[in-house]
Structures are given as structure tokens and as C-alpha cells.
CSV table of C-alpha atoms in Angstrom, one decimal:
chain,number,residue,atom,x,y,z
A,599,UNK,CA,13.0,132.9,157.0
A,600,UNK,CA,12.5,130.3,154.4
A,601,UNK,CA,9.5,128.8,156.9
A,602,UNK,CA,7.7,132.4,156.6
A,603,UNK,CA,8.2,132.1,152.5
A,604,UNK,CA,6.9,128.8,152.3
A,605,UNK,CA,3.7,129.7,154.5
A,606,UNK,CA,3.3,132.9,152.7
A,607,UNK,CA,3.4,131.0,149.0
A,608,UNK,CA,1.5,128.3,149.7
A,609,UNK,CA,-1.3,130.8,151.3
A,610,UNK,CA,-0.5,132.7,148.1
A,611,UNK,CA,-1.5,130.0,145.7
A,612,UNK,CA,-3.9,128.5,147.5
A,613,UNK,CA,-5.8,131.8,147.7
A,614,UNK,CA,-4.7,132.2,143.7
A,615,UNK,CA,-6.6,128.8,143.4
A,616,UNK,CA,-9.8,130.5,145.0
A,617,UNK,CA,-9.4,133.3,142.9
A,618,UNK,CA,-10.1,131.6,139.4
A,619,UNK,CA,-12.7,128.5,141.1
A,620,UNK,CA,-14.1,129.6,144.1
A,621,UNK,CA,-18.1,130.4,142.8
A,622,UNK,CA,-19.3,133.6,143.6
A,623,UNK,CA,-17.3,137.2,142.7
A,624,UNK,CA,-17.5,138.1,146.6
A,625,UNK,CA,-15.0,135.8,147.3
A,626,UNK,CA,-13.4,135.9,144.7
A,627,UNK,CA,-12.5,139.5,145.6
A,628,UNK,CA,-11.7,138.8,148.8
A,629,UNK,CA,-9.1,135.9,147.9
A,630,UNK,CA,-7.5,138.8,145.6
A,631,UNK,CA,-7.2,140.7,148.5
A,632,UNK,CA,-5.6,138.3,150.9
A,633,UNK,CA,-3.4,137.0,147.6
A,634,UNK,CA,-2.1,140.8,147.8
A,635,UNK,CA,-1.4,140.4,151.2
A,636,UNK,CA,0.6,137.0,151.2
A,637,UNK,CA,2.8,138.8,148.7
A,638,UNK,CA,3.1,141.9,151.1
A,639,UNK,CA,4.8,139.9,153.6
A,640,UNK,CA,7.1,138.0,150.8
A,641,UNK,CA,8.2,141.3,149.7
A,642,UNK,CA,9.4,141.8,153.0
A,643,UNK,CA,11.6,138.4,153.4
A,644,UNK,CA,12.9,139.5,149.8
A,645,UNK,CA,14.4,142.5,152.0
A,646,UNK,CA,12.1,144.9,149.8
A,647,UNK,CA,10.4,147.1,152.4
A,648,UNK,CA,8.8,149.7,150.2
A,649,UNK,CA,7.4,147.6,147.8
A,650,UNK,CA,6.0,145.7,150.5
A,651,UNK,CA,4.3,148.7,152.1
A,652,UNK,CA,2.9,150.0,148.4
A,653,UNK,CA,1.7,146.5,148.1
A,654,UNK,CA,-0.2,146.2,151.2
A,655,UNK,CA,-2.4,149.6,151.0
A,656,UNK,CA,-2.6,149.2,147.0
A,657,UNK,CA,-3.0,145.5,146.3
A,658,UNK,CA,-4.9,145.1,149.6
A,659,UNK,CA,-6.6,148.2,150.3
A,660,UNK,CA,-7.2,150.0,146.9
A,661,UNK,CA,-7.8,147.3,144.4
A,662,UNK,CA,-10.1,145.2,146.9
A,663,UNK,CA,-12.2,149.1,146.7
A,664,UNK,CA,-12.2,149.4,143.1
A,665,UNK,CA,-13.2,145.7,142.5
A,666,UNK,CA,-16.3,145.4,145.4
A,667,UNK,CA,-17.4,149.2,144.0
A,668,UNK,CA,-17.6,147.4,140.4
A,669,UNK,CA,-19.2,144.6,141.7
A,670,UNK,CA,-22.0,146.5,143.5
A,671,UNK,CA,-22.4,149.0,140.9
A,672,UNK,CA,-23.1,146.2,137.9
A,673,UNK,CA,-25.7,144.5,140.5
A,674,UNK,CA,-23.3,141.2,141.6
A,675,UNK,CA,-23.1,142.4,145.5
A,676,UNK,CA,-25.7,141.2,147.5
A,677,UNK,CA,-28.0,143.7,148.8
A,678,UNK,CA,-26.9,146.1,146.0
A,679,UNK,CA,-29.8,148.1,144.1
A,680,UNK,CA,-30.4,145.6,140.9
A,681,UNK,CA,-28.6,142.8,143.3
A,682,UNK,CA,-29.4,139.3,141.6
A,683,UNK,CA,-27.2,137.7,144.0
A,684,UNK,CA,-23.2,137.6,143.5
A,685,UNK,CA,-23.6,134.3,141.9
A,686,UNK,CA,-22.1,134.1,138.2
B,1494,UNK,CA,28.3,123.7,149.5
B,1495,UNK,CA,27.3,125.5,153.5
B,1496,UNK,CA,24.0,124.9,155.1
B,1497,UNK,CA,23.1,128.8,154.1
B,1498,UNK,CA,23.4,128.4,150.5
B,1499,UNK,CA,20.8,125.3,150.4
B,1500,UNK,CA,18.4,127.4,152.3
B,1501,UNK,CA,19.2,130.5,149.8
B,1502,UNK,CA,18.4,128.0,146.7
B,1503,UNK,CA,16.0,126.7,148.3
B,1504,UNK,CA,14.5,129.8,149.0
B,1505,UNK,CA,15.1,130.7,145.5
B,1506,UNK,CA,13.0,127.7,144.5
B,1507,UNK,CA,9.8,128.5,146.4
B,1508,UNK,CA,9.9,132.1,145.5
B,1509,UNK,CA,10.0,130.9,141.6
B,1510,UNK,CA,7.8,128.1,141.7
B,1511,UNK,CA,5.1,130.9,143.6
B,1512,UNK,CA,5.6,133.5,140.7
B,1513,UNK,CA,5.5,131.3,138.0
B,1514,UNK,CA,1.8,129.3,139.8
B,1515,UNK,CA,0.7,132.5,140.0
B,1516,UNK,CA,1.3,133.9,136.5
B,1517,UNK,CA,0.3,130.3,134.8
B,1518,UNK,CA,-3.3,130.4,137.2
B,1519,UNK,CA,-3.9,134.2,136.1
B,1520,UNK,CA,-3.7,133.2,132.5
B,1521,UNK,CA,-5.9,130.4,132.9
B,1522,UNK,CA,-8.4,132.8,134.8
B,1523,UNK,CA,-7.8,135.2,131.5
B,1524,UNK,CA,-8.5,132.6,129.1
B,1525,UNK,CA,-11.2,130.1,130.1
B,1526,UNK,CA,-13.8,131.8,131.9
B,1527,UNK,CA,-16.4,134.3,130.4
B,1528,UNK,CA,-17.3,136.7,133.3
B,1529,UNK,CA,-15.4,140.0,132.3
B,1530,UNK,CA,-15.0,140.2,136.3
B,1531,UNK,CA,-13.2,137.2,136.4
B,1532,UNK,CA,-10.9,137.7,133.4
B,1533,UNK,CA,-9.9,141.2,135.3
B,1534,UNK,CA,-9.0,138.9,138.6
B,1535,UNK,CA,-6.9,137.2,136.1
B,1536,UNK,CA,-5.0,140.3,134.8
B,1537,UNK,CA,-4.8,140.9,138.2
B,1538,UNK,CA,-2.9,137.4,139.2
B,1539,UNK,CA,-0.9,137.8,136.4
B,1540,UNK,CA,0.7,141.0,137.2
B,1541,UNK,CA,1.5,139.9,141.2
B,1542,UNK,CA,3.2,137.0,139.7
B,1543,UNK,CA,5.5,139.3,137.5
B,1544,UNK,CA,6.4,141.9,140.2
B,1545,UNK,CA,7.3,138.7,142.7
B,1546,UNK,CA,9.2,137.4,139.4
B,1547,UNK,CA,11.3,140.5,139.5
B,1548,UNK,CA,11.7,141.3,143.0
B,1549,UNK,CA,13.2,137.6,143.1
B,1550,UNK,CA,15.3,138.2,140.8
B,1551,UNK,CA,17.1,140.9,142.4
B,1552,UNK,CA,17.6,139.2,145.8
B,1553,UNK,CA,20.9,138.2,147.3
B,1554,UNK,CA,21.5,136.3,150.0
B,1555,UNK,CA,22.8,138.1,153.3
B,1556,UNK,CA,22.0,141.5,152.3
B,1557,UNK,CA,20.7,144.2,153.5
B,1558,UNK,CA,17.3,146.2,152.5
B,1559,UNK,CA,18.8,148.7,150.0
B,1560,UNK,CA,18.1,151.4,152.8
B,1561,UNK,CA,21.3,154.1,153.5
B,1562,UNK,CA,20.8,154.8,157.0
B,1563,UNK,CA,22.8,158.3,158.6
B,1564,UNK,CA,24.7,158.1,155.3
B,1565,UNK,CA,27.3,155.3,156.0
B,1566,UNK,CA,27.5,152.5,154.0
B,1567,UNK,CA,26.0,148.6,154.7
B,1568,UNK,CA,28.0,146.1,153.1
B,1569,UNK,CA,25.8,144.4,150.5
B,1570,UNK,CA,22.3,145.1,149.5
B,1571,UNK,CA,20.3,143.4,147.3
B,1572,UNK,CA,19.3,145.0,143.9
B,1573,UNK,CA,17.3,148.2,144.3
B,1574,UNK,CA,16.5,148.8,140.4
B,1575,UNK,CA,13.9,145.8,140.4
B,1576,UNK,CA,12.9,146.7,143.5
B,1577,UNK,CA,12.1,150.6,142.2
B,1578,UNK,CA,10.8,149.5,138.9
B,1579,UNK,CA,8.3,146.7,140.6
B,1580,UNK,CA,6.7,149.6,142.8
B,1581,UNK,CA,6.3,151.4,139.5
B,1582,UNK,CA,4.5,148.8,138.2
B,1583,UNK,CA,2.3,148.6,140.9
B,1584,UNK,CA,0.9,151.8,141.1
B,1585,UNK,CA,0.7,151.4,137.5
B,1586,UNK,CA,-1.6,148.5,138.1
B,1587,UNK,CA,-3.6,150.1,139.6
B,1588,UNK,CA,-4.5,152.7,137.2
B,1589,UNK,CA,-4.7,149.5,134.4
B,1590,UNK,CA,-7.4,147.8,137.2
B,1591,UNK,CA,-9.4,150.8,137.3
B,1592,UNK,CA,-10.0,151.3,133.8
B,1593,UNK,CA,-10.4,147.7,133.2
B,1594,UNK,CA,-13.3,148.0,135.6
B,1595,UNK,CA,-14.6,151.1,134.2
B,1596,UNK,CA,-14.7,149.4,131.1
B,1597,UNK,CA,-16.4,146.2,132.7
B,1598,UNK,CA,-19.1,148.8,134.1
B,1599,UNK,CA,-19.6,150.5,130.7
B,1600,UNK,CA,-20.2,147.0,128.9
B,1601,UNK,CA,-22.7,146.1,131.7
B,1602,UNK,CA,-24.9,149.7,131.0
B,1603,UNK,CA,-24.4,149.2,127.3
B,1604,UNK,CA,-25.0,145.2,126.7
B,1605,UNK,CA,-27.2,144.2,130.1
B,1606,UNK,CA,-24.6,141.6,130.2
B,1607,UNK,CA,-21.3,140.7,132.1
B,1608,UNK,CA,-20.4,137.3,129.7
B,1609,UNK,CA,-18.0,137.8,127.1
B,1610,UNK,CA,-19.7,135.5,124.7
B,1611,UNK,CA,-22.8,137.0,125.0
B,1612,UNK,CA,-21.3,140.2,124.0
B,1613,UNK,CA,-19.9,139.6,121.1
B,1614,UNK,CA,-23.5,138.1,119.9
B,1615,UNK,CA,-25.1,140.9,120.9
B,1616,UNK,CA,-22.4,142.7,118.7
B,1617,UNK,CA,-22.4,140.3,115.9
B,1618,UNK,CA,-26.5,140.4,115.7
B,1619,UNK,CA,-26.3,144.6,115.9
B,1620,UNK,CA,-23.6,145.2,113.6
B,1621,UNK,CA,-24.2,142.2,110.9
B,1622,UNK,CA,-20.5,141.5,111.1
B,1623,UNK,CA,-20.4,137.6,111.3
B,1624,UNK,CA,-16.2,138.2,112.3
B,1625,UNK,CA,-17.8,139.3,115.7
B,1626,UNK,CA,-19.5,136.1,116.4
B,1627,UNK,CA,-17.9,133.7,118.2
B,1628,UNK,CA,-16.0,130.6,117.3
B,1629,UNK,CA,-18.4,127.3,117.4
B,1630,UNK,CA,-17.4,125.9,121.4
B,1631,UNK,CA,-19.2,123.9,123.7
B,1632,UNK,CA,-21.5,126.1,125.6
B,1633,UNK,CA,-24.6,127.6,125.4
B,1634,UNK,CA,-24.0,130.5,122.5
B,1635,UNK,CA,-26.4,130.7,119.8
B,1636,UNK,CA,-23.5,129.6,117.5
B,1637,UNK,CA,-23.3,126.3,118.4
B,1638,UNK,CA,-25.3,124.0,116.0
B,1639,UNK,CA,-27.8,121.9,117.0
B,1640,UNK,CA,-26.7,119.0,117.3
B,1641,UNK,CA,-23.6,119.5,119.3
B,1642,UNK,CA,-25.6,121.3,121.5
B,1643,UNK,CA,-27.5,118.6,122.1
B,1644,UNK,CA,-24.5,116.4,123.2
B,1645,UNK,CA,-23.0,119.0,125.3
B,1646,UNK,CA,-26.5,119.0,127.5
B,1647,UNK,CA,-26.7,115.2,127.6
């Protein structure tokens, strides 16, 4: 049990980490999602199954929707209409 | 002190030590960058950290998912009321997210531009209000005089 939360926060913060300095919003979106995830399964040690669940489709699923829809609409996905690249 | 209790406090450590990162990271991703996208990311680190804050807060060792199963009871469970509150707050989120973004996508039509600073120049040169401008830093607004522009390039 306490293996699993170790994993889970040090995958956590290390995709936290890419968050805020990883270059380029892509990624940065994508280490949101899989920081939303890592706290899915700590929810679960923390014997909080429902949270978990609403965490997984929300944090992982809805918010990673919302931010790459944002991203492509203001022209920072590549391949998007006014696409300059995802770069900063 | 039992084997099981150093693994609880232990546990209890890591789980703490995770929150708190992640709420001290999301403020840094708030504060220092300019890209509005970013500083959402950062509202968005913060507010995991806080619901792992609280759903750490109500666990106890050796107990059960707060979960009534056929009606009986289960011996101990561990808090439900942070546990009900935290999903709350994440559906909540979610709604805060969204208009942050709308917002993001409304200031990118408006100003052509996703960089904070920049913004609040364009704002400060439309409106005349010098309040708007922004605080001399190093970087490359138009606020910055000369010469300490000059030593931030070299």
C-alpha cells in the first residue's frame, strides 16, 4: 500500500514538475492529465472510491478536453487553423 | 510503537509532502510565468493539491471505504465528509477551468495576445491609465528603461 503511494506521488510531482517547465502547452496539457490520473489512484489507497472515479473522468478526461479545445482554438495546437506552432 | 503505525505515519508523510509540492509548484506556475495558459495549469495544480490535502486528512488507518454494503455495519471507516466535500469541489473545478479558459480565449480574440504583460500594455496604451502598466521587471515590456534593458540582454 504505502509502495503504490510513493510511486503514485513521486509520478505526481514529477509530472507537476513538467507541468510548470516542460516547453511547449502540448505537453504541458498532457502532464496535467496524467498528474490527474496519479491522484486517481491515490484517492483510491486513501480508501476514497468515488472521488477517485469523479477524478479520473473529470481531471483526466474533461479537463484534458477543455484545455486542448482552448489550445487549438487560440492557434497553440499544431496543425490548428492560425497554428504558429504550440511553442510559447 | 507496531510496525503498522510506522507505515500509517509514514504514509501520512508522503501523502503530505505530495499535497503540499503540488500546491507550492501550482503557485509558482501562477505567479512567475506570463502565458494565461500556463497560469490556468497553475490554478489547476493548486486545486489537486487541496482536494489530496483534504482527502488526507480524513483517512484512518485500517478502515474501511465509507461504503454501507446490504445495510449492516463495517467497523470503522474513514471520514466520509472530506471525502463528499472534495468531490464537490471537483466538479466545481471544473466549471472554474472552463470559464478560466473561456476567458483565456476571449483575451486572445480581443488583445491578439496570450502574455499577460503584454496585455496590460495594450490596456494601459488604450485606456491612458498608467495604473495598468506594469511594474518595471526584467523582461522585454516596454516599461523597462533603457538601460536595464540593456543589461538584462547582455
Amino acid at each position: 500500500m504505502i509502495e503504490l503511494a510513493l510511486i503514485s506521488v513521486l509520478v505526481m510531482i514529477g509530472a507537476a514538475l513538467a507541468v510548470v517547465f516542460v516547453r511547449g502547452l502540448m505537453a504541458a496539457v498532457a502532464a496535467a492529465a496524467v498528474v490527474s490520473l496519479a491522484l486517481s489512484v491515490l484517492f483510491a489507497v486513501l480508501r476514497a472510491p468515488d472521488v477517485a472515479l469523479a477524478e479520473a473522468a473529470v481531471g483526466a478526461g474533461l479537463s484534458g478536453v477543455l484545455l486542448a479545445l482552448t489550445l487549438r482554438r487560440v492557434g497553440l495546437w499544431p496543425g490548428s487553423p492560425s497554428g504558429d506552432g504550440d511553442r510559447e | 510503537m507496531t510496525d503498522a503505525m510506522l507505515l500509517a505515519e509514514a504514509l501520512g508523510d508522503v501523502l503530505y509532502t505530495g499535497a503540499i509540492g503540488l500546491i507550492l509548484l501550482g503557485l509558482y506556475a501562477m505567479v512567475v510565468p506570463r502565458h494565461l495558459v500556463r497560469i490556468v495549469l497553475g490554478l489547476l495544480l493548486v486545486q489537486s493539491g487541496v482536494n489530496l490535502f483534504l482527502v488526507a486528512v480524513g483517512y484512518r488507518p485500517e478502515a474501511a471505504a465509507p461504503i454501507l454494503l446490504g445495510g449492516q455495519a463495517i467497523g470503522p471507516v474513514v471520514d466520509p465528509l472530506p471525502q463528499a466535500l472534495v468531490l464537490t469541489a471537483i466538479v466545481i473545478g471544473v466549471g472554474v477551468l472552463a470559464l478560466a479558459l473561456a476567458l483565456v480565449v476571449r483575451v486572445k480574440d480581443v488583445h491578439g495576445t496570450l502574455d499577460s504583460r503584454e496585455v496590460a500594455e495594450r490596456m494601459a496604451a488604450e485606456t491612458g491609465d498608467s495604473r495598468l502598466m506594469p511594474e518595471t521587471a526584467p523582461g522585454r515590456g516596454a516599461a523597462v528603461p533603457a538601460r536595464e534593458m540593456l543589461e538584462d540582454r547582455s
